[in-house]
Coordinates of C-alpha atoms and ligand atoms in Angstrom, one line a residue:
X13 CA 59.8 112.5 93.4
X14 CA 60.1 114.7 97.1
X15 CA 61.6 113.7 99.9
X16 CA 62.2 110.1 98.7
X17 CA 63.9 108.0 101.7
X18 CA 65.0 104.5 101.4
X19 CA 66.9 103.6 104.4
X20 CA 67.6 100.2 105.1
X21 CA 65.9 99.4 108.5
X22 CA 67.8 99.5 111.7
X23 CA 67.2 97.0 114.0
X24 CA 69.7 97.1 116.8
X25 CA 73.4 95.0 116.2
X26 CA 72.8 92.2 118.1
X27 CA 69.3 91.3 117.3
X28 CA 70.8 91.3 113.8
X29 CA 72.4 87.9 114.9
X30 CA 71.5 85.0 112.8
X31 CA 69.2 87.1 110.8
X32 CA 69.7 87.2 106.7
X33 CA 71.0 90.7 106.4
X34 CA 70.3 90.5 102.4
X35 CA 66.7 90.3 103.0
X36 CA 66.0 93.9 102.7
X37 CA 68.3 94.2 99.3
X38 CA 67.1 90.9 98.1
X39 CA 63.2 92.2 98.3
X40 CA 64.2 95.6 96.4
X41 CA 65.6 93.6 93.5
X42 CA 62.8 91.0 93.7
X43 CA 60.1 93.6 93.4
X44 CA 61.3 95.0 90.8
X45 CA 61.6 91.7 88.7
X46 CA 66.0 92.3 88.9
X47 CA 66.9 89.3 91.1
X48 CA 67.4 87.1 88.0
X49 CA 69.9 83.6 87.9
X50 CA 73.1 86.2 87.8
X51 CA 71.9 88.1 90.9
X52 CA 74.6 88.9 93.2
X53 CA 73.4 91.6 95.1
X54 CA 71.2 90.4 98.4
X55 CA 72.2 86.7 97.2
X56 CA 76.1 86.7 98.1
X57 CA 75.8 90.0 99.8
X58 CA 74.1 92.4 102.1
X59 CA 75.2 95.5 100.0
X60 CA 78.0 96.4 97.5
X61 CA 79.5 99.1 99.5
X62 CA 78.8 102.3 102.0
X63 CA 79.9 105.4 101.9
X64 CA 81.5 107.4 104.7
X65 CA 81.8 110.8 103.9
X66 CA 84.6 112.0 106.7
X67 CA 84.6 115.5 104.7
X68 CA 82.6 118.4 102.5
X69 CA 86.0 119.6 101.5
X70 CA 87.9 119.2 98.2
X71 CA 91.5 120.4 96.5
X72 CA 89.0 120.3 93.1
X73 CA 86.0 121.8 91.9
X74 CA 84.9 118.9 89.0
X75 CA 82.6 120.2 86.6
X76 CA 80.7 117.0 87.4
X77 CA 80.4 117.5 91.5
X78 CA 78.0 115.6 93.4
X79 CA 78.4 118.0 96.4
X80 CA 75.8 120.9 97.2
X81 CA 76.5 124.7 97.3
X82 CA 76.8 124.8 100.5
X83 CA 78.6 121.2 101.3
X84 CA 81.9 123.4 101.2
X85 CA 80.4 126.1 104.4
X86 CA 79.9 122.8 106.6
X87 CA 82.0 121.2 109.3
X88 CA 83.7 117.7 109.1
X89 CA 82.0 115.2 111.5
X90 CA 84.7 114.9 114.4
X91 CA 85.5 110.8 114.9
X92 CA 83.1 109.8 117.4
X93 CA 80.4 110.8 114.9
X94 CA 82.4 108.5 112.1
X95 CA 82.6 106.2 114.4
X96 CA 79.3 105.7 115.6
X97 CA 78.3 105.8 111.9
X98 CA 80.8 103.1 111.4
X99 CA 79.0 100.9 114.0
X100 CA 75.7 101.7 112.4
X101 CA 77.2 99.9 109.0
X102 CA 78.0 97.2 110.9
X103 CA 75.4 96.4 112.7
X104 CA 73.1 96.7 109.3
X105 CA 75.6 94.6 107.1
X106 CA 77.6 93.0 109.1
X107 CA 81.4 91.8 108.6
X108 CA 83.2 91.6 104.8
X109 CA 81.3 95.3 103.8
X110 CA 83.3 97.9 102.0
X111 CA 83.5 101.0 103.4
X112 CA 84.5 104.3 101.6
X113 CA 86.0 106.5 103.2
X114 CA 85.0 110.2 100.6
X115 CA 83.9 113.1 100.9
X116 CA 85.1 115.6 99.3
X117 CA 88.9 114.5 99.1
X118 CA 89.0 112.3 102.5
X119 CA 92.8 113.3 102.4
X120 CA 92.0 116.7 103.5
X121 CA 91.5 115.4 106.8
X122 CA 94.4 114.5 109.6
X123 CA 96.2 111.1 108.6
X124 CA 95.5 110.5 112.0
X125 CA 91.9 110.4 111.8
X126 CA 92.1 108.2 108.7
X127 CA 94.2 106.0 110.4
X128 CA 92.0 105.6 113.0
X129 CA 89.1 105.0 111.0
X130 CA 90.8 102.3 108.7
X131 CA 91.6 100.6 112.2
X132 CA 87.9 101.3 113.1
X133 CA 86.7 99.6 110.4
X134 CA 89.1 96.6 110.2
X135 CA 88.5 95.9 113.8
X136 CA 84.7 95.8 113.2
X137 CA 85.5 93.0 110.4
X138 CA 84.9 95.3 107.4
X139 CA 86.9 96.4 104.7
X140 CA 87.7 99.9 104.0
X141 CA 88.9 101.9 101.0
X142 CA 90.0 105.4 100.3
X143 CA 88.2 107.4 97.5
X144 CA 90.5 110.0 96.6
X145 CA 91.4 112.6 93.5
X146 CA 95.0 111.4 94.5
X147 CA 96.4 115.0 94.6
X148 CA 97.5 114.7 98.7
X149 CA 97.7 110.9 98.9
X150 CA 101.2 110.6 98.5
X151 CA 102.9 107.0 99.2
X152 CA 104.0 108.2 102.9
X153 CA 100.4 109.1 103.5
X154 CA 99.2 105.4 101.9
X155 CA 102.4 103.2 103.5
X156 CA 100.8 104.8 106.8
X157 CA 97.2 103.9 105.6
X158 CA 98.3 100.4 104.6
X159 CA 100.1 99.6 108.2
X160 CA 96.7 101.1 109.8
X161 CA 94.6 98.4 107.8
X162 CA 93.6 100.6 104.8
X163 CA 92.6 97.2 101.8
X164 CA 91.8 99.5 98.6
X165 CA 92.6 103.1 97.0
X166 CA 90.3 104.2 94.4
X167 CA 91.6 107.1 92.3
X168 CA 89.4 109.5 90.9
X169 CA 90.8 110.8 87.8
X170 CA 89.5 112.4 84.9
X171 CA 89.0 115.3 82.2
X172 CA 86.0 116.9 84.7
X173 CA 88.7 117.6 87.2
X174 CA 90.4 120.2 84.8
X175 CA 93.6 119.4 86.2
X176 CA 96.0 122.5 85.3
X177 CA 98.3 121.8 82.0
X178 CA 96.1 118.2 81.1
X179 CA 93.9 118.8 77.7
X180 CA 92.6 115.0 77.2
X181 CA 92.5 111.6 79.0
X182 CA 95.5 110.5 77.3
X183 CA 97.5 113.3 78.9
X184 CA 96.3 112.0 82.5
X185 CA 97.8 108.8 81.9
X186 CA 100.9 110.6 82.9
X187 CA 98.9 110.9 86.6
X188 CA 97.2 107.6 86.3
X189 CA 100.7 105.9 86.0
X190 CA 102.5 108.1 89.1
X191 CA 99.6 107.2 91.6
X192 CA 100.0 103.4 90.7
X193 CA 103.7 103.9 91.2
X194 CA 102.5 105.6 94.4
X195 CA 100.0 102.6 95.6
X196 CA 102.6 99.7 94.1
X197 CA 103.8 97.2 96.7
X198 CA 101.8 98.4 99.3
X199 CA 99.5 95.8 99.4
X200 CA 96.7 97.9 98.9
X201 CA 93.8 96.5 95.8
X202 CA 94.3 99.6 93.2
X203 CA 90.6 101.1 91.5
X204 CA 90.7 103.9 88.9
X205 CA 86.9 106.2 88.6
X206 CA 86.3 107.9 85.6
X207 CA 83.4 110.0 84.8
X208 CA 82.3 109.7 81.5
X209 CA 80.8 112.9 80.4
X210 CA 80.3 114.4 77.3
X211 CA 84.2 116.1 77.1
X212 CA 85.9 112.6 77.4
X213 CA 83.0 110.1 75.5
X214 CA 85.2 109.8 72.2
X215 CA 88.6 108.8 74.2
X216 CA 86.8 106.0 76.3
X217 CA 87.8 103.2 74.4
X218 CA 91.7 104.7 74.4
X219 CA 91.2 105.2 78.1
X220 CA 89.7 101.6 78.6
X221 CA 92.7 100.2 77.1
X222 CA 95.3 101.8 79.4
X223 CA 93.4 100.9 82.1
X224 CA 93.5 96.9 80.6
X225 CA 97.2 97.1 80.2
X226 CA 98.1 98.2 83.9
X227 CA 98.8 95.0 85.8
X228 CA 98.2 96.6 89.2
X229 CA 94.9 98.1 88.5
X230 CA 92.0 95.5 89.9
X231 CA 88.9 97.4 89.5
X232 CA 87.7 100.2 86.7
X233 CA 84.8 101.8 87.3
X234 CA 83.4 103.9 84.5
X235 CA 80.1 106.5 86.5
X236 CA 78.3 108.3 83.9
X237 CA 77.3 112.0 83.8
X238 CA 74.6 112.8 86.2
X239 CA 72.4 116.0 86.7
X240 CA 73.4 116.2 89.8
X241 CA 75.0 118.6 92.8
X242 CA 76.8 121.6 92.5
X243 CA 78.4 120.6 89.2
X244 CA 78.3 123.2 86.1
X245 CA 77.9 120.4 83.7
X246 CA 73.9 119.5 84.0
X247 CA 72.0 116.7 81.6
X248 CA 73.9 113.6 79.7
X249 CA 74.5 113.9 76.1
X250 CA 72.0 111.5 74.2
X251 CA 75.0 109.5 72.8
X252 CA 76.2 107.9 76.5
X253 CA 74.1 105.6 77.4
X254 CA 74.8 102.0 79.4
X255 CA 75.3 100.1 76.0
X256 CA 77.3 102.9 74.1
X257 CA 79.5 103.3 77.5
X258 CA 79.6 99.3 77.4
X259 CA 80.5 98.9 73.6
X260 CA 83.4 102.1 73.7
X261 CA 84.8 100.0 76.8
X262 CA 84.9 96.6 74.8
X263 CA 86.4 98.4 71.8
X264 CA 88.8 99.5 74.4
X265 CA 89.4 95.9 75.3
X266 CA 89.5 94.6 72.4
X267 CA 86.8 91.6 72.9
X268 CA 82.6 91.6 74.1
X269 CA 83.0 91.5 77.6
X270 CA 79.4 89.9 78.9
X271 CA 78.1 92.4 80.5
X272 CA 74.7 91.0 81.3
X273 CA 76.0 87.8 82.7
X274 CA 76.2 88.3 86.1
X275 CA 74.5 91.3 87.9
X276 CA 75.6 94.3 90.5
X277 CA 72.0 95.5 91.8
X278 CA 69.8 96.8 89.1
X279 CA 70.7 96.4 85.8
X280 CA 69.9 100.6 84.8
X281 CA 72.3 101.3 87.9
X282 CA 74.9 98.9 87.4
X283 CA 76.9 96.6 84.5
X284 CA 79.7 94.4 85.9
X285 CA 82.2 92.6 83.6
X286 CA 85.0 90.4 84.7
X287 CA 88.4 89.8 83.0
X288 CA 91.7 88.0 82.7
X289 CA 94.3 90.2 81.2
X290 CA 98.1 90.0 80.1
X291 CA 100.3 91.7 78.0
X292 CA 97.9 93.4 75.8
X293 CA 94.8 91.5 75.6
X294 CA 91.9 90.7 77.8
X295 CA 89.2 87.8 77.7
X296 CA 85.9 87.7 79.6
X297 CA 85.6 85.4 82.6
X298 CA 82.0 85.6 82.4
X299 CA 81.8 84.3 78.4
X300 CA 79.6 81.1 79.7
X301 CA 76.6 82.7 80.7
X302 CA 74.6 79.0 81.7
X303 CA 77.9 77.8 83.6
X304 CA 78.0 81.7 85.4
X305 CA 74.5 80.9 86.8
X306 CA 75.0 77.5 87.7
X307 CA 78.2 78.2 90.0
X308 CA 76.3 81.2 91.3
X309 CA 73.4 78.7 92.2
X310 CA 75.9 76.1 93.3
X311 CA 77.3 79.0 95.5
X312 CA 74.1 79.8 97.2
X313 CA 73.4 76.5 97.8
X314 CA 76.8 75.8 100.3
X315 CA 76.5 79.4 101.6
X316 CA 75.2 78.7 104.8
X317 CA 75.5 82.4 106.5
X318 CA 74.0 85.0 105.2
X319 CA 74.3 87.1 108.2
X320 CA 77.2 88.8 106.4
X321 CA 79.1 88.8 103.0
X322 CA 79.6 85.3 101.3
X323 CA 83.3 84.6 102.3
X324 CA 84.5 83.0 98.7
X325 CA 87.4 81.0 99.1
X326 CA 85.6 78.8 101.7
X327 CA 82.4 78.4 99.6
X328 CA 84.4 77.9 96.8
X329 CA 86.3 74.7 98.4
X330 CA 82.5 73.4 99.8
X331 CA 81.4 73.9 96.7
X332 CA 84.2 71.8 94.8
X333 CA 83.5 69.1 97.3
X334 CA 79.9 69.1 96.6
X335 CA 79.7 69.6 93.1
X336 CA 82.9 68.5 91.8
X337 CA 81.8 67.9 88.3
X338 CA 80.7 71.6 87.9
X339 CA 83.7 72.4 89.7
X340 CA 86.0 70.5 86.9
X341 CA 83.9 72.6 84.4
X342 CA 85.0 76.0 86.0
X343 CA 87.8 75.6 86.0
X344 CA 88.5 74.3 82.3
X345 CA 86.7 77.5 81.3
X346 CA 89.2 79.3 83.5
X347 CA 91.7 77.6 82.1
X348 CA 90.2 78.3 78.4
X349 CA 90.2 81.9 78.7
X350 CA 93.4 82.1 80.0
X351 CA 94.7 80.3 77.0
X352 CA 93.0 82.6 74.6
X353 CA 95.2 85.2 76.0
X354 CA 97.4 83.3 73.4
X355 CA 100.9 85.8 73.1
X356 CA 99.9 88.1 75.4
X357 CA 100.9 85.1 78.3
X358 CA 104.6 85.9 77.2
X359 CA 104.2 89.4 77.8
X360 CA 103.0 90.5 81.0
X361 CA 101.7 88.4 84.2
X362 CA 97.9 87.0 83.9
X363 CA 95.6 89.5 86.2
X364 CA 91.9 89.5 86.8
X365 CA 90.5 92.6 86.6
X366 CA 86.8 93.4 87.2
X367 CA 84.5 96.4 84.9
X368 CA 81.9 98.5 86.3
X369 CA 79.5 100.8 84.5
X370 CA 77.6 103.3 87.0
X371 CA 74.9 105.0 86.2
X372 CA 73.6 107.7 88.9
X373 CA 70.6 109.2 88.5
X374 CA 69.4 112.7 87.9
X375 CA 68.5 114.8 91.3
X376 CA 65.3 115.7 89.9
X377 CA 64.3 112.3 88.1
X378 CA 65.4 109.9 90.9
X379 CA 63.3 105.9 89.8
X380 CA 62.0 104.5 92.9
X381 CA 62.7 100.8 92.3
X382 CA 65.9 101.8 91.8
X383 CA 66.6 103.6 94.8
X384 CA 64.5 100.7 96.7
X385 CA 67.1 98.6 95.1
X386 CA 70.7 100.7 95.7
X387 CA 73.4 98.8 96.2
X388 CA 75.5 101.8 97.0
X389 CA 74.9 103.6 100.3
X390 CA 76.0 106.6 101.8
X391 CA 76.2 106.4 106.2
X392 CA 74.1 109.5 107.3
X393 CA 72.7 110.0 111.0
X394 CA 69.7 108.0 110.1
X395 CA 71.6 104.9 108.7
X396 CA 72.4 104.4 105.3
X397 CA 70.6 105.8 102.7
X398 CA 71.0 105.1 98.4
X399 CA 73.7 107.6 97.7
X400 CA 71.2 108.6 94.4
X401 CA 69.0 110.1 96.9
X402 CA 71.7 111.3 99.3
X403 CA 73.2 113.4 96.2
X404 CA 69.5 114.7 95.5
X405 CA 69.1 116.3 99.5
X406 CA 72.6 116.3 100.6
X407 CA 71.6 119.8 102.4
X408 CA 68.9 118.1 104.2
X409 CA 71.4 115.4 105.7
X410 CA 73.9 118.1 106.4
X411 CA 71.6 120.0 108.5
X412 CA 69.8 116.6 110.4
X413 CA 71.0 115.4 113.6
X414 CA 73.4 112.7 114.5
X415 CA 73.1 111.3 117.9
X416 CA 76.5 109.9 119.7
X417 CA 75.9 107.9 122.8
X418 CA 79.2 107.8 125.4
X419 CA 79.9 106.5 128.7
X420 CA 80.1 110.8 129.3
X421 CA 76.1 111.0 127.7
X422 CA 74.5 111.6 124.8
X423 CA 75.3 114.5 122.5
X424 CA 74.3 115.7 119.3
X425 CA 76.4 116.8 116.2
X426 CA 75.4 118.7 112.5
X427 CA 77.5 119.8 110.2
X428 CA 76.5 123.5 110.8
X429 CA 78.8 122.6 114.3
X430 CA 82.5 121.9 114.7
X431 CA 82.0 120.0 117.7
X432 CA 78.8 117.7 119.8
X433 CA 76.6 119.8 121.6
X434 CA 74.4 118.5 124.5
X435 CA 71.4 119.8 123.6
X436 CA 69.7 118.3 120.2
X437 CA 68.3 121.7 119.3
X438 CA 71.1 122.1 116.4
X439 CA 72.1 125.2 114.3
X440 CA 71.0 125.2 110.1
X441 CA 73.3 125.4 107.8
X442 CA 74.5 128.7 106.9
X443 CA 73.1 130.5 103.4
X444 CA 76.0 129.8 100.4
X445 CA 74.9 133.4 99.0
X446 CA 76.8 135.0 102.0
X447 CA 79.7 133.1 101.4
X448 CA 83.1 135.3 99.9
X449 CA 83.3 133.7 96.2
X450 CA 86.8 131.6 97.6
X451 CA 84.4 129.3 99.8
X452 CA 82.0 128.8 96.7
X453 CA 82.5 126.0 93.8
X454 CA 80.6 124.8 91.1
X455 CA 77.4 126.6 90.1
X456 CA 77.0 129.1 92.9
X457 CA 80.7 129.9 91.7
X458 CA 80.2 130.5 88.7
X459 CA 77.2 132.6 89.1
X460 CA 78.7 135.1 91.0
X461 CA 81.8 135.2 89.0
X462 CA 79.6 136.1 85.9
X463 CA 77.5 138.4 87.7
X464 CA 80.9 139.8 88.8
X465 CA 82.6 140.3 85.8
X466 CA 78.8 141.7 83.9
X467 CA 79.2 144.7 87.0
Ligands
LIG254 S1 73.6 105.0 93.9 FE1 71.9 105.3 92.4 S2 72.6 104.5 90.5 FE2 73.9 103.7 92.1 S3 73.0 101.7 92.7 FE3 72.2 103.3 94.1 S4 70.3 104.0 93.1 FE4 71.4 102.9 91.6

């Protein structure tokens, strides 16, 4: 599939007022037969999150990178460009959205800027969380993040990273355990990414149950291998698939973990499990599939804005006065699961904890209902766009125009240019073959270095 682009449409912020602003997700899912009784997406929601990629740059080269050859050549987009990309996410989602700040390793950039942006975003009514291979985001760098309204640190670690002197997963726990230690207290919600490749397949369920046992940890998200970007490693081994991924993460945890009860977008993109753990043991929140749907329906009924993310707590207490017979039933089964957590209660303090499988798709095999469907965007000059098909033609979005509008005029900015220029006519990106072999990663990389070495 070419030049596949499935923006969201733009109408301008405050004609967005009173409008649903899940319509457009809602019709993706609906026309592909995925917005089923455990829908969330475009029922609760405008979209699951949007990333805002502040830099090209990285301290790694993954064997797995999503970046292009030439993402590393490119400038990063100075703040009034993040900016006006953060008012763009806004005005298409409104309030409650997550946004990612990523890049590359967003921690390459001034803690200034990030600062700035976290404030950015938490003025605009949004949420914001730093993705981040952890290497540079010491606990200075987060307290400072924190104070500047910074809600969520996801850290990327994994055997793709070939972190110096690490040989399996069970080695990184070591680094798993010092960047909770660094994120601890803060205030900050703590997420762990792992890719799960071929090289790590056999230690997920290990992995998935060190990532049960830390108290702290509030989301895991497991992203499959994807033929995509600059990375060295190209097409998924046979044996990972959604349900093998799901089963080695359930042997992990020790119990079936329901992922089809409730859904995150499209059901080939995304699995979603939710937990209650302590001292050892988990048990699915989600084990009641006909009660899930019925809350989730009871939801939608008292949800009376969906000009912006459902706001739980509220809905939750209209919902309780409303249906309070459901409501008693909720809660026994919350009640219920916590029980089975049976010795595990006198061990450590009861958590939830929420399960993600992602599954990106291959550059060249991209699904259109899928994209159509995305429920995770990347912010681009031309609003946000399903990060699958981002990843597919990052160049193309590197080289196209973003406009900035200021009270001083109207000035254009690519990443080919360090700063706006006042003319739109922009420069391309420059050609990764010229690069020296220090400004090259991944495949280009290692190209040259074999052709060097052959010579
Ligand atoms: S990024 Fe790709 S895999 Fe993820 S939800 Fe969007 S289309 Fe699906």
């Amino acid at each position: 599939m070419k030049d596949i682009a499935f923006n969201h449409p733009t109408p301008a912020g405050r004609r967005f007022k009173g409008t649903d602003r899940r319509a457009p997700l809602r019709g993706g899912l609906q026309s592909c037969g995925e917005y089923g009784a455990g829908q969330t997406a475009g029922r609760f929601y405008p979209i699951a999150c949007v990333a805002l990629e502040v830099t090209q740059r990285c301290n790694l080269d993954c064997t797995l990178c999503y970046l292009s050859d030439r993402a590393e050549m490119t400038y990063d987009p100075p703040l009034s460009v993040l900016f006006a990309r953060i008012a763009t996410i806004r005005s298409h989602y409104g309030t409650g959205v997550s946004v990612q700040l990523s890049g590359g390793d967003p921690t390459l950039r001034k803690v200034e800027d990030l600062e700035a942006l976290c404030r950015e975003i938490r003025r605009l009514g949004m949420r914001s969380c730093l993705m981040t291979n952890g290497i540079r985001a010491s606990r200075a760098m987060l307290t400072r993040l924190a104070a500047a309204g910074l809600d969520d640190v996801a850290f990327h670690v994994d055997m793709t990273q070939e972190r110096k002197g690490f040989d399996n997963e069970a080695e990184l726990n070591t680094v798993r355990r010092a960047y909770i230690r660094r994120a601890r207290g803060l205030g900050l919600r703590i997420l762990f990414n792992t890719t799960v490749f071929g090289g790590n397949f056999d230690e997920l369920p290990e992995l998935a149950r060190f990532l049960r046992d830390q108290s702290e940890v509030a989301f895991v998200s497991f992203q499959m291998q994807a033929d995509t970007g600059r990375g060295v490693l190209r097409n998924r081994p046979d044996a990972i698939t959604q349900d093998s991924v799901a089963r080695a993460i359930e042997a992990g945890y020790g119990t079936p973990l329901d992922f089809d009860a409730a859904a995150v977008g499209h059901s080939k993109c995304n699995r979603y499990a939710s937990v209650v753990t302590a001292g050892g043991r988990a048990v699915s929140l989600l084990s009641n599939r006909p009660l899930v749907h019925r809350v989730m329906a009871a939801l939608e009924e008292v949800d009376d804005n969906k000009d912006a993310h459902i706001r739980i707590r509220p809905k939750l207490r209209r919902m309780v006065r409303r249906h309070p017979v459901l409501a008693l039933r909720a809660l026994s089964h919350l009640a219920l699961s916590v029980a089975r957590l049976g010795p595990g209660l006198l061990r450590g303090p009861v958590r939830r904890q929420a399960v993600f499988i992602h599954n990106f798709m291959a550059a060249d095999a991209l699904e259109e209902d899928r994209c159509a469907s995305c429920v995770f965007m990347v912010a681009t000059g031309n609003g946000p766009l399903s990060m699958c098909v981002h990843n597919a033609q990052r160049d193309q979005h590197l080289a196209s125009a973003d406009r900035v509008d200021s009270p001083m005029g109207t000035f254009w900015w690519n990443s080919a240019m360090r700063g706006l220029s006042s003319r739109p006519d922009l420069p391309g990106l420059k050609d990764p073959q010229q690069a020296p072999l220090k400004r090259l990663k991944g495949q280009l990389r290692a190209a040259r270095r074999s052709r060097k070495e052959a010579s």
